[in-house]
Tab-separated table of C-alpha atoms in Angstrom:
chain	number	residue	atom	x	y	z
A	1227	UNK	CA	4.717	2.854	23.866
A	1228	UNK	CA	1.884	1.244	21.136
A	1229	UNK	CA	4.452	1.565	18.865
A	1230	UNK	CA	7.000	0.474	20.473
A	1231	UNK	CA	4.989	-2.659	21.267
A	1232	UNK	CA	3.572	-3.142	17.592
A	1233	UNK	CA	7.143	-3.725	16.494
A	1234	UNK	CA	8.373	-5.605	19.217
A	1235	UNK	CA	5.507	-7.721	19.573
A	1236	UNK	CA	6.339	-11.030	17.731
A	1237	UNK	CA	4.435	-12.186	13.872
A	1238	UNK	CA	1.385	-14.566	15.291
A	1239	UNK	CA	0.205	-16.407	12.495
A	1240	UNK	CA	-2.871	-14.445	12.043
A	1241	UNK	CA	-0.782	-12.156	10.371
A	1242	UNK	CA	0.721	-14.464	7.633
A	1243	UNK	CA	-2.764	-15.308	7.088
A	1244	UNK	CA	-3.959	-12.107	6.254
A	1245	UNK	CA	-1.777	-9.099	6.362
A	1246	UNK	CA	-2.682	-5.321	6.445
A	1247	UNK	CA	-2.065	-2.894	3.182
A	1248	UNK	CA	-0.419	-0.119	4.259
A	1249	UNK	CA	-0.717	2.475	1.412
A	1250	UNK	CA	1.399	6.165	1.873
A	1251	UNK	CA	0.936	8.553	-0.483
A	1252	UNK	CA	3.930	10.776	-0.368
A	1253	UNK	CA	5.915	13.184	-2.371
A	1254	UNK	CA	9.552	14.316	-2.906
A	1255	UNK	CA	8.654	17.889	-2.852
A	1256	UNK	CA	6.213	17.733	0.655
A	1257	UNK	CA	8.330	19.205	3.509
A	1258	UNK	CA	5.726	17.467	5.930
A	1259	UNK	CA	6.647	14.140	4.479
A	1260	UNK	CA	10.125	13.312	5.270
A	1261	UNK	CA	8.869	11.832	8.818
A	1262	UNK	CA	6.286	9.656	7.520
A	1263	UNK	CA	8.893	8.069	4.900
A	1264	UNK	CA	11.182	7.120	7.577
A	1265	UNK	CA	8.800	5.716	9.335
A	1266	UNK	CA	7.215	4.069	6.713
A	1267	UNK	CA	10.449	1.953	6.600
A	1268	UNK	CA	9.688	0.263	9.739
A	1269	UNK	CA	6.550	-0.066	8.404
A	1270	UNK	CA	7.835	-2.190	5.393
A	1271	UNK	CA	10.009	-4.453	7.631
A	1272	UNK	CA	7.061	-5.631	9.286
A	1273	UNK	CA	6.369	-9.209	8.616
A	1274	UNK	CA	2.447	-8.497	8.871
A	1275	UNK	CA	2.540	-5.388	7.127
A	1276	UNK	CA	2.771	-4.738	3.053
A	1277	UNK	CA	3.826	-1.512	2.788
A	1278	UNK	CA	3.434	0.449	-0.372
A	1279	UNK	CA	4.877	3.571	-1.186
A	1280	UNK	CA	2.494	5.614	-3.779
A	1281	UNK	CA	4.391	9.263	-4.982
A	1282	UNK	CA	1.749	11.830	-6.126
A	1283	UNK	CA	2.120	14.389	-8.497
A	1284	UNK	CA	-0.014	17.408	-7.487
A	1285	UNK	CA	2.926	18.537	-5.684
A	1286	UNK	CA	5.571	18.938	-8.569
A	1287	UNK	CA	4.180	22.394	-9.104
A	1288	UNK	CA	6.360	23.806	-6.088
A	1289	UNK	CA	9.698	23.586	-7.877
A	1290	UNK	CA	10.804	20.104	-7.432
A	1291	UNK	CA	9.211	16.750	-9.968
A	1292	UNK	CA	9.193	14.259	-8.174
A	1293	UNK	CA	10.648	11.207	-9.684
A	1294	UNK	CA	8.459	8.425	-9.065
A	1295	UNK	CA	5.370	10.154	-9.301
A	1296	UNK	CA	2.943	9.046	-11.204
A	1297	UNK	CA	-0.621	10.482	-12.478
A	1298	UNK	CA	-2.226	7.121	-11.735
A	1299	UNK	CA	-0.966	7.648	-7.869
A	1300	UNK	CA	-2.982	10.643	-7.745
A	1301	UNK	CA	-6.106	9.099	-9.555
A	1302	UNK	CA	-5.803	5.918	-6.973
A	1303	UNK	CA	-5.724	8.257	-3.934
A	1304	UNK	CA	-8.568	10.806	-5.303
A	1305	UNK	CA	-10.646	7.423	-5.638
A	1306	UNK	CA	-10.197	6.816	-2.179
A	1307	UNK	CA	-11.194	10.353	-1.416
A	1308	UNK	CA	-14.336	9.772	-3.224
A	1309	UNK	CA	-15.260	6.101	-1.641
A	1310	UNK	CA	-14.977	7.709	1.758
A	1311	UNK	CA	-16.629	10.716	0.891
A	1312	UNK	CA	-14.019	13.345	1.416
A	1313	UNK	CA	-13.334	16.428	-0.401
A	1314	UNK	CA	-9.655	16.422	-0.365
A	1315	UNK	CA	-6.769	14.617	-0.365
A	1316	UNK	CA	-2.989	15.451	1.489
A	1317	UNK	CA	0.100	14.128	2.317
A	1318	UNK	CA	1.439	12.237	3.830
A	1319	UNK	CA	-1.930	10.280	3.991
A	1320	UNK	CA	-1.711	6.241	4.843
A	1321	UNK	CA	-4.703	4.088	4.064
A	1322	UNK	CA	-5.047	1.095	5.766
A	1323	UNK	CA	-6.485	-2.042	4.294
A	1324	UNK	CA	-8.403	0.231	1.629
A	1325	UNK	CA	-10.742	1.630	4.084
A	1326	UNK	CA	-8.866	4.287	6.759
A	1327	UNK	CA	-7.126	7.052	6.439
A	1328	UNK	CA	-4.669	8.167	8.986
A	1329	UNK	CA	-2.129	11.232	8.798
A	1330	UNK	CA	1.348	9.413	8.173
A	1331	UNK	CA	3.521	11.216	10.320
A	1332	UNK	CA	1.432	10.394	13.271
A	1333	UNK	CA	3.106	6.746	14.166
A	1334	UNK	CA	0.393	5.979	17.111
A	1335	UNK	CA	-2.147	6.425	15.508
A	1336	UNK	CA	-1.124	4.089	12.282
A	1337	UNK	CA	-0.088	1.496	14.705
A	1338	UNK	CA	-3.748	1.591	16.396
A	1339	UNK	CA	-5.823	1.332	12.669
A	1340	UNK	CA	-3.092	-1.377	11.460
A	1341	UNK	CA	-3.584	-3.292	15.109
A	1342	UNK	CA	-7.609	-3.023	14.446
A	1343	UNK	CA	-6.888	-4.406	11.009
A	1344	UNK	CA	-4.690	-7.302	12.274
A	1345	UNK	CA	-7.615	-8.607	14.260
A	1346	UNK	CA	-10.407	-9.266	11.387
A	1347	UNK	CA	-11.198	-12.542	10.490
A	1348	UNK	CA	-9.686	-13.702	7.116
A	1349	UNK	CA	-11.926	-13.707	4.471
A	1350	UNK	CA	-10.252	-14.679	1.435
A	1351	UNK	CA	-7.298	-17.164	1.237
A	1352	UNK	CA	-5.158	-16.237	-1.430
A	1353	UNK	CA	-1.545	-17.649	-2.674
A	1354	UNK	CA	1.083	-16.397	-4.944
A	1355	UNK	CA	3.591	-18.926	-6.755
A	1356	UNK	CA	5.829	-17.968	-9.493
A	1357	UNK	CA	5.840	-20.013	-12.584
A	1358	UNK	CA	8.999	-18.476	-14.724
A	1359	UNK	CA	8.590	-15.036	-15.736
A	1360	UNK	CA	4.725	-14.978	-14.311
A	1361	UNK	CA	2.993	-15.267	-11.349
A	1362	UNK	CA	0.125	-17.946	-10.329
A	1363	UNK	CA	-2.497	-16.460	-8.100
A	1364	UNK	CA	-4.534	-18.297	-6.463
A	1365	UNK	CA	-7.661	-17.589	-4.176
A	1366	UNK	CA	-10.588	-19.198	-2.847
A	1367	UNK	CA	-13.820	-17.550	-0.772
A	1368	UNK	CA	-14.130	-18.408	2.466
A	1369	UNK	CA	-17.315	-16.496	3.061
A	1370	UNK	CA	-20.480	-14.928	1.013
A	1371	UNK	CA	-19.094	-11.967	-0.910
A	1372	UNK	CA	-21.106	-9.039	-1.260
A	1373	UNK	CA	-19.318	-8.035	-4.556
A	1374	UNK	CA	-16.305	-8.773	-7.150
A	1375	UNK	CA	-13.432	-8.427	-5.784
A	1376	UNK	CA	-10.344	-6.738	-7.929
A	1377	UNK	CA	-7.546	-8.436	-8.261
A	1378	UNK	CA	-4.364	-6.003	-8.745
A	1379	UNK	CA	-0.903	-6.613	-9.539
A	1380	UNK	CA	1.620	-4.661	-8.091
A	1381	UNK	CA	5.377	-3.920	-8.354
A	1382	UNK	CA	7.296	-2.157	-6.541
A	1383	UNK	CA	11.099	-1.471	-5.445
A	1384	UNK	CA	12.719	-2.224	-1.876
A	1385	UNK	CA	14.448	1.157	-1.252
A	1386	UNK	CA	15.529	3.891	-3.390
A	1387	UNK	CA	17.426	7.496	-2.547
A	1388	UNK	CA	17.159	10.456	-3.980
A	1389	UNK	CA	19.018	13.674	-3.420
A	1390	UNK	CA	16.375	16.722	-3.928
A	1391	UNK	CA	17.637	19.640	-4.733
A	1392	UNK	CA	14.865	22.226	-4.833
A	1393	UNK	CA	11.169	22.591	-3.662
A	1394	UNK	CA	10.837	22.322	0.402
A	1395	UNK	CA	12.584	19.728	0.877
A	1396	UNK	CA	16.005	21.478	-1.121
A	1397	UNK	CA	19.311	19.539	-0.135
A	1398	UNK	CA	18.226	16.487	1.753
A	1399	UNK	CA	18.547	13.168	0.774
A	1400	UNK	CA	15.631	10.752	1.639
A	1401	UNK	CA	15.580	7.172	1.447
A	1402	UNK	CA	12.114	5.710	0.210
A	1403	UNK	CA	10.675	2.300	1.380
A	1404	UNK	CA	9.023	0.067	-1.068
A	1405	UNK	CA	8.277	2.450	-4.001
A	1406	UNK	CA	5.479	1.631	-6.167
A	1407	UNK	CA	6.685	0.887	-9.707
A	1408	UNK	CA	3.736	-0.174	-11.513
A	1409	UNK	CA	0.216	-1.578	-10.662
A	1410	UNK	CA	-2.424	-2.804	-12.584
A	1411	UNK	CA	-5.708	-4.833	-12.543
A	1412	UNK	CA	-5.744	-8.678	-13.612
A	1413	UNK	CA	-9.570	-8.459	-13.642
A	1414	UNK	CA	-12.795	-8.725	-11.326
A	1415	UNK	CA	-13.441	-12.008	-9.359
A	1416	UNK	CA	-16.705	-12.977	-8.045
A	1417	UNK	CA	-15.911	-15.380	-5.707
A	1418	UNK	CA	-18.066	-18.166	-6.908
A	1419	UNK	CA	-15.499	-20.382	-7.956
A	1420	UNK	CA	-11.770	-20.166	-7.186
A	1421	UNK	CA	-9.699	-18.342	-8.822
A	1422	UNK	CA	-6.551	-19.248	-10.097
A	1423	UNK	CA	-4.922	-16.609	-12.783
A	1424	UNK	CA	-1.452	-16.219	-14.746
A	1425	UNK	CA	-0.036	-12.744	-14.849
A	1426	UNK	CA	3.485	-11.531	-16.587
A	1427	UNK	CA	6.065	-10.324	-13.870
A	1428	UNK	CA	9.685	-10.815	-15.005
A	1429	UNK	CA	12.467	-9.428	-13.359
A	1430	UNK	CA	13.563	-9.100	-9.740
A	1431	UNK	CA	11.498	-6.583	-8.450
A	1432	UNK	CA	8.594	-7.867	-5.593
A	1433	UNK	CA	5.132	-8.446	-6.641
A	1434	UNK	CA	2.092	-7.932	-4.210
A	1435	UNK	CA	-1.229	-9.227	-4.945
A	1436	UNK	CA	-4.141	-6.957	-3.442
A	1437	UNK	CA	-7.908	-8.406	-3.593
A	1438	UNK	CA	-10.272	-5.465	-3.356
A	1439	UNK	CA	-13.781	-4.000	-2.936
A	1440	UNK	CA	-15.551	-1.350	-5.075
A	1441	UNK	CA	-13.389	-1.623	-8.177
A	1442	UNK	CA	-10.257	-0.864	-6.767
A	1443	UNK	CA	-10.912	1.618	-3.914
A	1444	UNK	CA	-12.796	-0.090	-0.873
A	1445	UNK	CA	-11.625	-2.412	1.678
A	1446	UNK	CA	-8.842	-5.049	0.975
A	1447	UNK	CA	-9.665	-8.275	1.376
A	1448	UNK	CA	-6.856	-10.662	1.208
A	1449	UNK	CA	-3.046	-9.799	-0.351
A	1450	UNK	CA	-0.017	-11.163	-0.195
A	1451	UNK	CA	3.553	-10.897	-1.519
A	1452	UNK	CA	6.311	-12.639	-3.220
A	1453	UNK	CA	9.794	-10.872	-2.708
């Protein structure tokens, strides 16, 4: 029923203001995965939700690589491990906003952390424009930070199939939501003054802007997207 309600429950502005990160880290060849990517597709048509699809590559041992994994995936998620103080990492993990971690094929309780998320006062306002082949962001503090922020650039693309044919997951075809493509870091920002920062981004594919704690790996701040 929370579920039902999260997605039926209309966009307040709150959540233009400041929408929640949902990160998955996934993988072709996890059998337990399949359920979290189709739900992560809801997930991704949620106005107050950025949903980002990150493919790891510890599990290409198995029999199947999986094609969008990336090392970088696996260093992101390990950091995240490491911030929170965890010895391992899994799949299908989501991370919400940088700072939980919820088992992604367990809808309710996403919906709960994401809700709980929805609710925090904004902290950041932040803007995205683009300007030709680049992208203006823009951001101002609207409260004391306690450190830099990050400021990461991400791309990623709306949907993409694949047919897998070994590993566990041999002979289905899964459609994947918002599949990160590339993301890297425009810098550290303090706060102090606003920001306002030119970054290349040609081509069609969406661009998300995350603004975020400890280097990278803490809580998310602010973020938005241009599609």
């Amino acid at each position: 029923m929370a579920v039902v309600l999260f997605f039926a429950a209309p966009v307040v502005a709150q959540d233009a203001e400041r929408p929640v990160v949902v990160e998955l880290f996934t993988s072709q060849g996890c059998s337990s995965c399949p359920a979290a990517d189709k739900f992560f597709h809801k997930l991704a048509g949620h106005e107050g939700v950025i949903a980002l699809s990150l493919h790891v590559d510890y599990w290409d041992y198995i029999g199947w690589k999986d094609s969008f994994a990336s090392p970088a995936h696996t260093k992101r998620q390990r950091a995240y491990a490491k911030a929170a103080d965890r010895r391992v990492v899994y799949t299908p993990q989501m991370v919400i906003n940088g700072k939980d971690d919820v088992v992604g094929n367990r809808p309710m309780d996403v919906v709960d952390v994401i809700d709980r998320h929805r609710r925090l006062p904004r902290t950041v306002a932040l803007e995205l424009s683009r300007q030709g082949e680049s992208v203006l962001v823009e951001a101002e503090s609207l409260k004391q930070m306690d450190g830099p922020l990050t400021v990461q650039l991400v791309r990623f693309r709306p949907e993409s199939t694949v047919h897998i044919k070994r590993g566990e997951n041999a002979g289905r075809t899964i459609s994947y939501a918002n599949v990160v493509t590339e993301m890297r870091s425009l810098g550290d920002w303090d706060g102090s003054a606003p920001l306002r920062v030119t970054a290349e981004a040609g081509g069609d594919a969406p661009v998300a802007v995350l603004l975020q704690n400890k280097g990278g790996a803490g809580l998310i701040e602010a973020a938005a997207v241009l599609e």
